[in-house]
């Protein structure tokens, strides 16, 4: 009878420890999803836009790409609607940075947005509401000193 009592307590302790570790793992995964983000760190007019992604593991970098949009009257993919890597999207490098070329246009942008999207996602060429694009992170910058 005494052994049954001990085994029952051991079972309860094991269950509590398992529940604790499971809760911690779920909390860490949720926190990682909440902290996924992207930044635009530098814009050099008529040359490049570069930034960084965070909250993704290095093994996830090749599952995603960065698309950049500029806003004039609506949002347009930048710098080119087609053209592949470096032209219509940027790959995420092993250190979490990205870079895409930029081209000065006739109309200056008042906002720039960078989004992390799945590699197989085909983003729209133009869109009214940038937040309707399926992404895991978005960064929108008001343009002040630099123009695109």
mmCIF file with all atom_site columns, C-alpha atoms in Angstrom:
data_model
loop_
_atom_site.group_PDB
_atom_site.id
_atom_site.type_symbol
_atom_site.label_atom_id
_atom_site.label_alt_id
_atom_site.label_comp_id
_atom_site.label_asym_id
_atom_site.label_entity_id
_atom_site.label_seq_id
_atom_site.pdbx_PDB_ins_code
_atom_site.Cartn_x
_atom_site.Cartn_y
_atom_site.Cartn_z
_atom_site.occupancy
_atom_site.B_iso_or_equiv
_atom_site.pdbx_formal_charge
_atom_site.auth_seq_id
_atom_site.auth_comp_id
_atom_site.auth_asym_id
_atom_site.auth_atom_id
_atom_site.pdbx_PDB_model_num
ATOM 1   C CA . UNK A 1 1   ? 0.000  0.000  0.000   1.00 0.00 ? 1   UNK A CA 1
ATOM 2   C CA . UNK A 1 2   ? 2.851  2.339  0.842   1.00 0.00 ? 2   UNK A CA 1
ATOM 3   C CA . UNK A 1 3   ? 4.425  1.692  -2.616  1.00 0.00 ? 3   UNK A CA 1
ATOM 4   C CA . UNK A 1 4   ? 1.152  2.571  -4.314  1.00 0.00 ? 4   UNK A CA 1
ATOM 5   C CA . UNK A 1 5   ? 1.097  5.863  -2.456  1.00 0.00 ? 5   UNK A CA 1
ATOM 6   C CA . UNK A 1 6   ? 4.706  6.652  -3.494  1.00 0.00 ? 6   UNK A CA 1
ATOM 7   C CA . UNK A 1 7   ? 4.062  5.724  -7.142  1.00 0.00 ? 7   UNK A CA 1
ATOM 8   C CA . UNK A 1 8   ? 0.979  7.896  -7.208  1.00 0.00 ? 8   UNK A CA 1
ATOM 9   C CA . UNK A 1 9   ? 2.961  10.894 -5.913  1.00 0.00 ? 9   UNK A CA 1
ATOM 10  C CA . UNK A 1 10  ? 5.768  10.223 -8.386  1.00 0.00 ? 10  UNK A CA 1
ATOM 11  C CA . UNK A 1 11  ? 3.188  10.100 -11.184 1.00 0.00 ? 11  UNK A CA 1
ATOM 12  C CA . UNK A 1 12  ? 1.712  13.416 -10.075 1.00 0.00 ? 12  UNK A CA 1
ATOM 13  C CA . UNK A 1 13  ? 5.168  15.031 -9.931  1.00 0.00 ? 13  UNK A CA 1
ATOM 14  C CA . UNK A 1 14  ? 6.051  13.686 -13.399 1.00 0.00 ? 14  UNK A CA 1
ATOM 15  C CA . UNK A 1 15  ? 2.763  14.989 -14.772 1.00 0.00 ? 15  UNK A CA 1
ATOM 16  C CA . UNK A 1 16  ? 3.362  18.420 -13.217 1.00 0.00 ? 16  UNK A CA 1
ATOM 17  C CA . UNK A 1 17  ? 6.906  18.616 -14.618 1.00 0.00 ? 17  UNK A CA 1
ATOM 18  C CA . UNK A 1 18  ? 5.680  17.532 -18.073 1.00 0.00 ? 18  UNK A CA 1
ATOM 19  C CA . UNK A 1 19  ? 2.910  20.147 -17.974 1.00 0.00 ? 19  UNK A CA 1
ATOM 20  C CA . UNK A 1 20  ? 5.391  22.821 -16.904 1.00 0.00 ? 20  UNK A CA 1
ATOM 21  C CA . UNK A 1 21  ? 7.827  22.044 -19.744 1.00 0.00 ? 21  UNK A CA 1
ATOM 22  C CA . UNK A 1 22  ? 5.008  21.860 -22.291 1.00 0.00 ? 22  UNK A CA 1
ATOM 23  C CA . UNK A 1 23  ? 3.684  25.225 -21.136 1.00 0.00 ? 23  UNK A CA 1
ATOM 24  C CA . UNK A 1 24  ? 7.149  26.773 -21.360 1.00 0.00 ? 24  UNK A CA 1
ATOM 25  C CA . UNK A 1 25  ? 7.661  25.378 -24.882 1.00 0.00 ? 25  UNK A CA 1
ATOM 26  C CA . UNK A 1 26  ? 4.289  26.719 -26.067 1.00 0.00 ? 26  UNK A CA 1
ATOM 27  C CA . UNK A 1 27  ? 4.989  30.107 -24.458 1.00 0.00 ? 27  UNK A CA 1
ATOM 28  C CA . UNK A 1 28  ? 8.398  30.329 -26.149 1.00 0.00 ? 28  UNK A CA 1
ATOM 29  C CA . UNK A 1 29  ? 6.896  29.427 -29.540 1.00 0.00 ? 29  UNK A CA 1
ATOM 30  C CA . UNK A 1 30  ? 4.136  32.011 -29.079 1.00 0.00 ? 30  UNK A CA 1
ATOM 31  C CA . UNK A 1 31  ? 6.658  34.653 -28.015 1.00 0.00 ? 31  UNK A CA 1
ATOM 32  C CA . UNK A 1 32  ? 8.795  33.908 -31.079 1.00 0.00 ? 32  UNK A CA 1
ATOM 33  C CA . UNK A 1 33  ? 5.796  34.345 -33.369 1.00 0.00 ? 33  UNK A CA 1
ATOM 34  C CA . UNK A 1 34  ? 4.913  37.607 -31.668 1.00 0.00 ? 34  UNK A CA 1
ATOM 35  C CA . UNK A 1 35  ? 8.452  38.964 -32.007 1.00 0.00 ? 35  UNK A CA 1
ATOM 36  C CA . UNK A 1 36  ? 8.885  38.228 -35.705 1.00 0.00 ? 36  UNK A CA 1
ATOM 37  C CA . UNK A 1 37  ? 9.648  41.442 -37.454 1.00 0.00 ? 37  UNK A CA 1
ATOM 38  C CA . UNK A 1 38  ? 11.426 43.316 -40.182 1.00 0.00 ? 38  UNK A CA 1
ATOM 39  C CA . UNK A 1 39  ? 13.176 46.650 -40.399 1.00 0.00 ? 39  UNK A CA 1
ATOM 40  C CA . UNK A 1 40  ? 14.290 49.043 -43.081 1.00 0.00 ? 40  UNK A CA 1
ATOM 41  C CA . UNK A 1 41  ? 17.704 50.210 -41.926 1.00 0.00 ? 41  UNK A CA 1
ATOM 42  C CA . UNK A 1 42  ? 19.032 52.162 -44.879 1.00 0.00 ? 42  UNK A CA 1
ATOM 43  C CA . UNK A 1 43  ? 17.770 53.651 -48.114 1.00 0.00 ? 43  UNK A CA 1
ATOM 44  C CA . UNK A 1 44  ? 20.273 54.972 -50.623 1.00 0.00 ? 44  UNK A CA 1
ATOM 45  C CA . UNK A 1 45  ? 18.361 56.820 -53.320 1.00 0.00 ? 45  UNK A CA 1
ATOM 46  C CA . UNK A 1 46  ? 18.561 55.209 -56.762 1.00 0.00 ? 46  UNK A CA 1
ATOM 47  C CA . UNK A 1 47  ? 20.768 52.431 -55.367 1.00 0.00 ? 47  UNK A CA 1
ATOM 48  C CA . UNK A 1 48  ? 19.452 50.092 -52.638 1.00 0.00 ? 48  UNK A CA 1
ATOM 49  C CA . UNK A 1 49  ? 17.175 49.522 -49.665 1.00 0.00 ? 49  UNK A CA 1
ATOM 50  C CA . UNK A 1 50  ? 18.415 47.241 -46.906 1.00 0.00 ? 50  UNK A CA 1
ATOM 51  C CA . UNK A 1 51  ? 17.164 45.941 -43.633 1.00 0.00 ? 51  UNK A CA 1
ATOM 52  C CA . UNK A 1 52  ? 16.990 43.038 -41.233 1.00 0.00 ? 52  UNK A CA 1
ATOM 53  C CA . UNK A 1 53  ? 14.518 40.361 -40.172 1.00 0.00 ? 53  UNK A CA 1
ATOM 54  C CA . UNK A 1 54  ? 14.237 39.050 -36.634 1.00 0.00 ? 54  UNK A CA 1
ATOM 55  C CA . UNK A 1 55  ? 12.313 36.377 -34.798 1.00 0.00 ? 55  UNK A CA 1
ATOM 56  C CA . UNK A 1 56  ? 13.069 33.737 -37.437 1.00 0.00 ? 56  UNK A CA 1
ATOM 57  C CA . UNK A 1 57  ? 15.602 30.981 -36.981 1.00 0.00 ? 57  UNK A CA 1
ATOM 58  C CA . UNK A 1 58  ? 18.402 30.725 -39.527 1.00 0.00 ? 58  UNK A CA 1
ATOM 59  C CA . UNK A 1 59  ? 16.829 27.501 -40.799 1.00 0.00 ? 59  UNK A CA 1
ATOM 60  C CA . UNK A 1 60  ? 13.655 29.445 -41.666 1.00 0.00 ? 60  UNK A CA 1
ATOM 61  C CA . UNK A 1 61  ? 15.353 32.128 -43.771 1.00 0.00 ? 61  UNK A CA 1
ATOM 62  C CA . UNK A 1 62  ? 15.122 30.121 -46.994 1.00 0.00 ? 62  UNK A CA 1
ATOM 63  C CA . UNK A 1 63  ? 11.351 29.658 -46.514 1.00 0.00 ? 63  UNK A CA 1
ATOM 64  C CA . UNK A 1 64  ? 10.666 33.394 -46.760 1.00 0.00 ? 64  UNK A CA 1
ATOM 65  C CA . UNK A 1 65  ? 11.501 36.424 -48.885 1.00 0.00 ? 65  UNK A CA 1
ATOM 66  C CA . UNK A 1 66  ? 11.159 40.174 -48.479 1.00 0.00 ? 66  UNK A CA 1
ATOM 67  C CA . UNK A 1 67  ? 8.996  42.279 -50.750 1.00 0.00 ? 67  UNK A CA 1
ATOM 68  C CA . UNK A 1 68  ? 9.126  46.054 -50.760 1.00 0.00 ? 68  UNK A CA 1
ATOM 69  C CA . UNK A 1 69  ? 6.287  48.380 -51.680 1.00 0.00 ? 69  UNK A CA 1
ATOM 70  C CA . UNK A 1 70  ? 6.224  52.138 -52.124 1.00 0.00 ? 70  UNK A CA 1
ATOM 71  C CA . UNK A 1 71  ? 3.165  54.310 -51.702 1.00 0.00 ? 71  UNK A CA 1
ATOM 72  C CA . UNK A 1 72  ? 2.269  57.189 -53.994 1.00 0.00 ? 72  UNK A CA 1
ATOM 73  C CA . UNK A 1 73  ? -1.443 57.168 -54.830 1.00 0.00 ? 73  UNK A CA 1
ATOM 74  C CA . UNK A 1 74  ? -1.626 53.425 -53.872 1.00 0.00 ? 74  UNK A CA 1
ATOM 75  C CA . UNK A 1 75  ? 0.972  50.786 -52.941 1.00 0.00 ? 75  UNK A CA 1
ATOM 76  C CA . UNK A 1 76  ? 3.231  49.487 -55.747 1.00 0.00 ? 76  UNK A CA 1
ATOM 77  C CA . UNK A 1 77  ? 5.747  46.646 -55.557 1.00 0.00 ? 77  UNK A CA 1
ATOM 78  C CA . UNK A 1 78  ? 9.247  48.095 -55.772 1.00 0.00 ? 78  UNK A CA 1
ATOM 79  C CA . UNK A 1 79  ? 11.420 48.389 -57.719 1.00 0.00 ? 79  UNK A CA 1
ATOM 80  C CA . UNK A 1 80  ? 10.062 46.018 -60.391 1.00 0.00 ? 80  UNK A CA 1
ATOM 81  C CA . UNK A 1 81  ? 6.883  43.939 -60.555 1.00 0.00 ? 81  UNK A CA 1
ATOM 82  C CA . UNK A 1 82  ? 8.825  41.112 -62.205 1.00 0.00 ? 82  UNK A CA 1
ATOM 83  C CA . UNK A 1 83  ? 12.470 40.225 -62.394 1.00 0.00 ? 83  UNK A CA 1
ATOM 84  C CA . UNK A 1 84  ? 13.127 37.811 -59.578 1.00 0.00 ? 84  UNK A CA 1
ATOM 85  C CA . UNK A 1 85  ? 15.637 38.009 -56.757 1.00 0.00 ? 85  UNK A CA 1
ATOM 86  C CA . UNK A 1 86  ? 17.001 41.503 -56.211 1.00 0.00 ? 86  UNK A CA 1
ATOM 87  C CA . UNK A 1 87  ? 14.451 43.007 -58.591 1.00 0.00 ? 87  UNK A CA 1
ATOM 88  C CA . UNK A 1 88  ? 10.980 42.093 -57.310 1.00 0.00 ? 88  UNK A CA 1
ATOM 89  C CA . UNK A 1 89  ? 11.982 40.536 -53.988 1.00 0.00 ? 89  UNK A CA 1
ATOM 90  C CA . UNK A 1 90  ? 14.992 40.132 -51.710 1.00 0.00 ? 90  UNK A CA 1
ATOM 91  C CA . UNK A 1 91  ? 16.283 36.909 -50.231 1.00 0.00 ? 91  UNK A CA 1
ATOM 92  C CA . UNK A 1 92  ? 17.017 36.773 -46.524 1.00 0.00 ? 92  UNK A CA 1
ATOM 93  C CA . UNK A 1 93  ? 20.742 36.213 -46.067 1.00 0.00 ? 93  UNK A CA 1
ATOM 94  C CA . UNK A 1 94  ? 22.255 33.894 -43.454 1.00 0.00 ? 94  UNK A CA 1
ATOM 95  C CA . UNK A 1 95  ? 22.840 36.823 -41.057 1.00 0.00 ? 95  UNK A CA 1
ATOM 96  C CA . UNK A 1 96  ? 19.171 37.906 -41.264 1.00 0.00 ? 96  UNK A CA 1
ATOM 97  C CA . UNK A 1 97  ? 19.773 40.900 -43.524 1.00 0.00 ? 97  UNK A CA 1
ATOM 98  C CA . UNK A 1 98  ? 18.175 41.661 -46.878 1.00 0.00 ? 98  UNK A CA 1
ATOM 99  C CA . UNK A 1 99  ? 18.836 44.121 -49.677 1.00 0.00 ? 99  UNK A CA 1
ATOM 100 C CA . UNK A 1 100 ? 16.990 45.090 -52.821 1.00 0.00 ? 100 UNK A CA 1
ATOM 101 C CA . UNK A 1 101 ? 17.854 47.637 -55.457 1.00 0.00 ? 101 UNK A CA 1
ATOM 102 C CA . UNK A 1 102 ? 15.865 50.816 -55.757 1.00 0.00 ? 102 UNK A CA 1
ATOM 103 C CA . UNK A 1 103 ? 15.148 52.973 -58.762 1.00 0.00 ? 103 UNK A CA 1
ATOM 104 C CA . UNK A 1 104 ? 14.175 56.621 -58.699 1.00 0.00 ? 104 UNK A CA 1
ATOM 105 C CA . UNK A 1 105 ? 10.795 57.144 -60.328 1.00 0.00 ? 105 UNK A CA 1
ATOM 106 C CA . UNK A 1 106 ? 8.920  60.147 -61.675 1.00 0.00 ? 106 UNK A CA 1
ATOM 107 C CA . UNK A 1 107 ? 6.734  60.288 -58.551 1.00 0.00 ? 107 UNK A CA 1
ATOM 108 C CA . UNK A 1 108 ? 8.283  60.300 -55.084 1.00 0.00 ? 108 UNK A CA 1
ATOM 109 C CA . UNK A 1 109 ? 6.968  57.859 -52.526 1.00 0.00 ? 109 UNK A CA 1
ATOM 110 C CA . UNK A 1 110 ? 5.537  59.095 -49.253 1.00 0.00 ? 110 UNK A CA 1
ATOM 111 C CA . UNK A 1 111 ? 5.816  55.660 -47.562 1.00 0.00 ? 111 UNK A CA 1
ATOM 112 C CA . UNK A 1 112 ? 7.875  52.500 -47.941 1.00 0.00 ? 112 UNK A CA 1
ATOM 113 C CA . UNK A 1 113 ? 6.849  49.077 -46.655 1.00 0.00 ? 113 UNK A CA 1
ATOM 114 C CA . UNK A 1 114 ? 8.878  45.889 -46.278 1.00 0.00 ? 114 UNK A CA 1
ATOM 115 C CA . UNK A 1 115 ? 7.089  42.582 -45.729 1.00 0.00 ? 115 UNK A CA 1
ATOM 116 C CA . UNK A 1 116 ? 8.222  39.043 -44.966 1.00 0.00 ? 116 UNK A CA 1
ATOM 117 C CA . UNK A 1 117 ? 6.223  36.627 -47.107 1.00 0.00 ? 117 UNK A CA 1
ATOM 118 C CA . UNK A 1 118 ? 6.446  32.916 -47.903 1.00 0.00 ? 118 UNK A CA 1
ATOM 119 C CA . UNK A 1 119 ? 8.757  32.084 -50.807 1.00 0.00 ? 119 UNK A CA 1
ATOM 120 C CA . UNK A 1 120 ? 5.910  30.681 -52.887 1.00 0.00 ? 120 UNK A CA 1
ATOM 121 C CA . UNK A 1 121 ? 3.677  33.733 -52.327 1.00 0.00 ? 121 UNK A CA 1
ATOM 122 C CA . UNK A 1 122 ? 3.066  35.815 -55.435 1.00 0.00 ? 122 UNK A CA 1
ATOM 123 C CA . UNK A 1 123 ? 2.435  39.340 -54.131 1.00 0.00 ? 123 UNK A CA 1
ATOM 124 C CA . UNK A 1 124 ? 0.153  41.716 -56.031 1.00 0.00 ? 124 UNK A CA 1
ATOM 125 C CA . UNK A 1 125 ? 1.816  44.331 -58.246 1.00 0.00 ? 125 UNK A CA 1
ATOM 126 C CA . UNK A 1 126 ? -0.334 47.091 -56.751 1.00 0.00 ? 126 UNK A CA 1
ATOM 127 C CA . UNK A 1 127 ? -2.736 47.204 -53.857 1.00 0.00 ? 127 UNK A CA 1
ATOM 128 C CA . UNK A 1 128 ? -4.785 49.766 -51.953 1.00 0.00 ? 128 UNK A CA 1
ATOM 129 C CA . UNK A 1 129 ? -4.451 48.220 -48.480 1.00 0.00 ? 129 UNK A CA 1
ATOM 130 C CA . UNK A 1 130 ? -0.910 47.003 -47.754 1.00 0.00 ? 130 UNK A CA 1
ATOM 131 C CA . UNK A 1 131 ? -2.117 45.239 -44.594 1.00 0.00 ? 131 UNK A CA 1
ATOM 132 C CA . UNK A 1 132 ? -4.231 42.843 -46.676 1.00 0.00 ? 132 UNK A CA 1
ATOM 133 C CA . UNK A 1 133 ? -1.089 41.128 -48.024 1.00 0.00 ? 133 UNK A CA 1
ATOM 134 C CA . UNK A 1 134 ? -0.425 37.750 -46.416 1.00 0.00 ? 134 UNK A CA 1
ATOM 135 C CA . UNK A 1 135 ? 2.787  38.283 -44.452 1.00 0.00 ? 135 UNK A CA 1
ATOM 136 C CA . UNK A 1 136 ? 4.337  37.258 -41.166 1.00 0.00 ? 136 UNK A CA 1
ATOM 137 C CA . UNK A 1 137 ? 5.734  40.742 -40.521 1.00 0.00 ? 137 UNK A CA 1
ATOM 138 C CA . UNK A 1 138 ? 5.444  44.224 -41.969 1.00 0.00 ? 138 UNK A CA 1
ATOM 139 C CA . UNK A 1 139 ? 7.307  47.471 -41.449 1.00 0.00 ? 139 UNK A CA 1
ATOM 140 C CA . UNK A 1 140 ? 5.980  50.751 -42.835 1.00 0.00 ? 140 UNK A CA 1
ATOM 141 C CA . UNK A 1 141 ? 8.179  53.821 -42.916 1.00 0.00 ? 141 UNK A CA 1
ATOM 142 C CA . UNK A 1 142 ? 7.016  57.347 -43.570 1.00 0.00 ? 142 UNK A CA 1
ATOM 143 C CA . UNK A 1 143 ? 9.358  58.897 -46.095 1.00 0.00 ? 143 UNK A CA 1
ATOM 144 C CA . UNK A 1 144 ? 10.859 62.164 -44.964 1.00 0.00 ? 144 UNK A CA 1
ATOM 145 C CA . UNK A 1 145 ? 14.404 62.890 -46.140 1.00 0.00 ? 145 UNK A CA 1
ATOM 146 C CA . UNK A 1 146 ? 15.072 60.130 -48.684 1.00 0.00 ? 146 UNK A CA 1
ATOM 147 C CA . UNK A 1 147 ? 12.949 59.845 -51.807 1.00 0.00 ? 147 UNK A CA 1
ATOM 148 C CA . UNK A 1 148 ? 12.445 56.864 -54.056 1.00 0.00 ? 148 UNK A CA 1
#
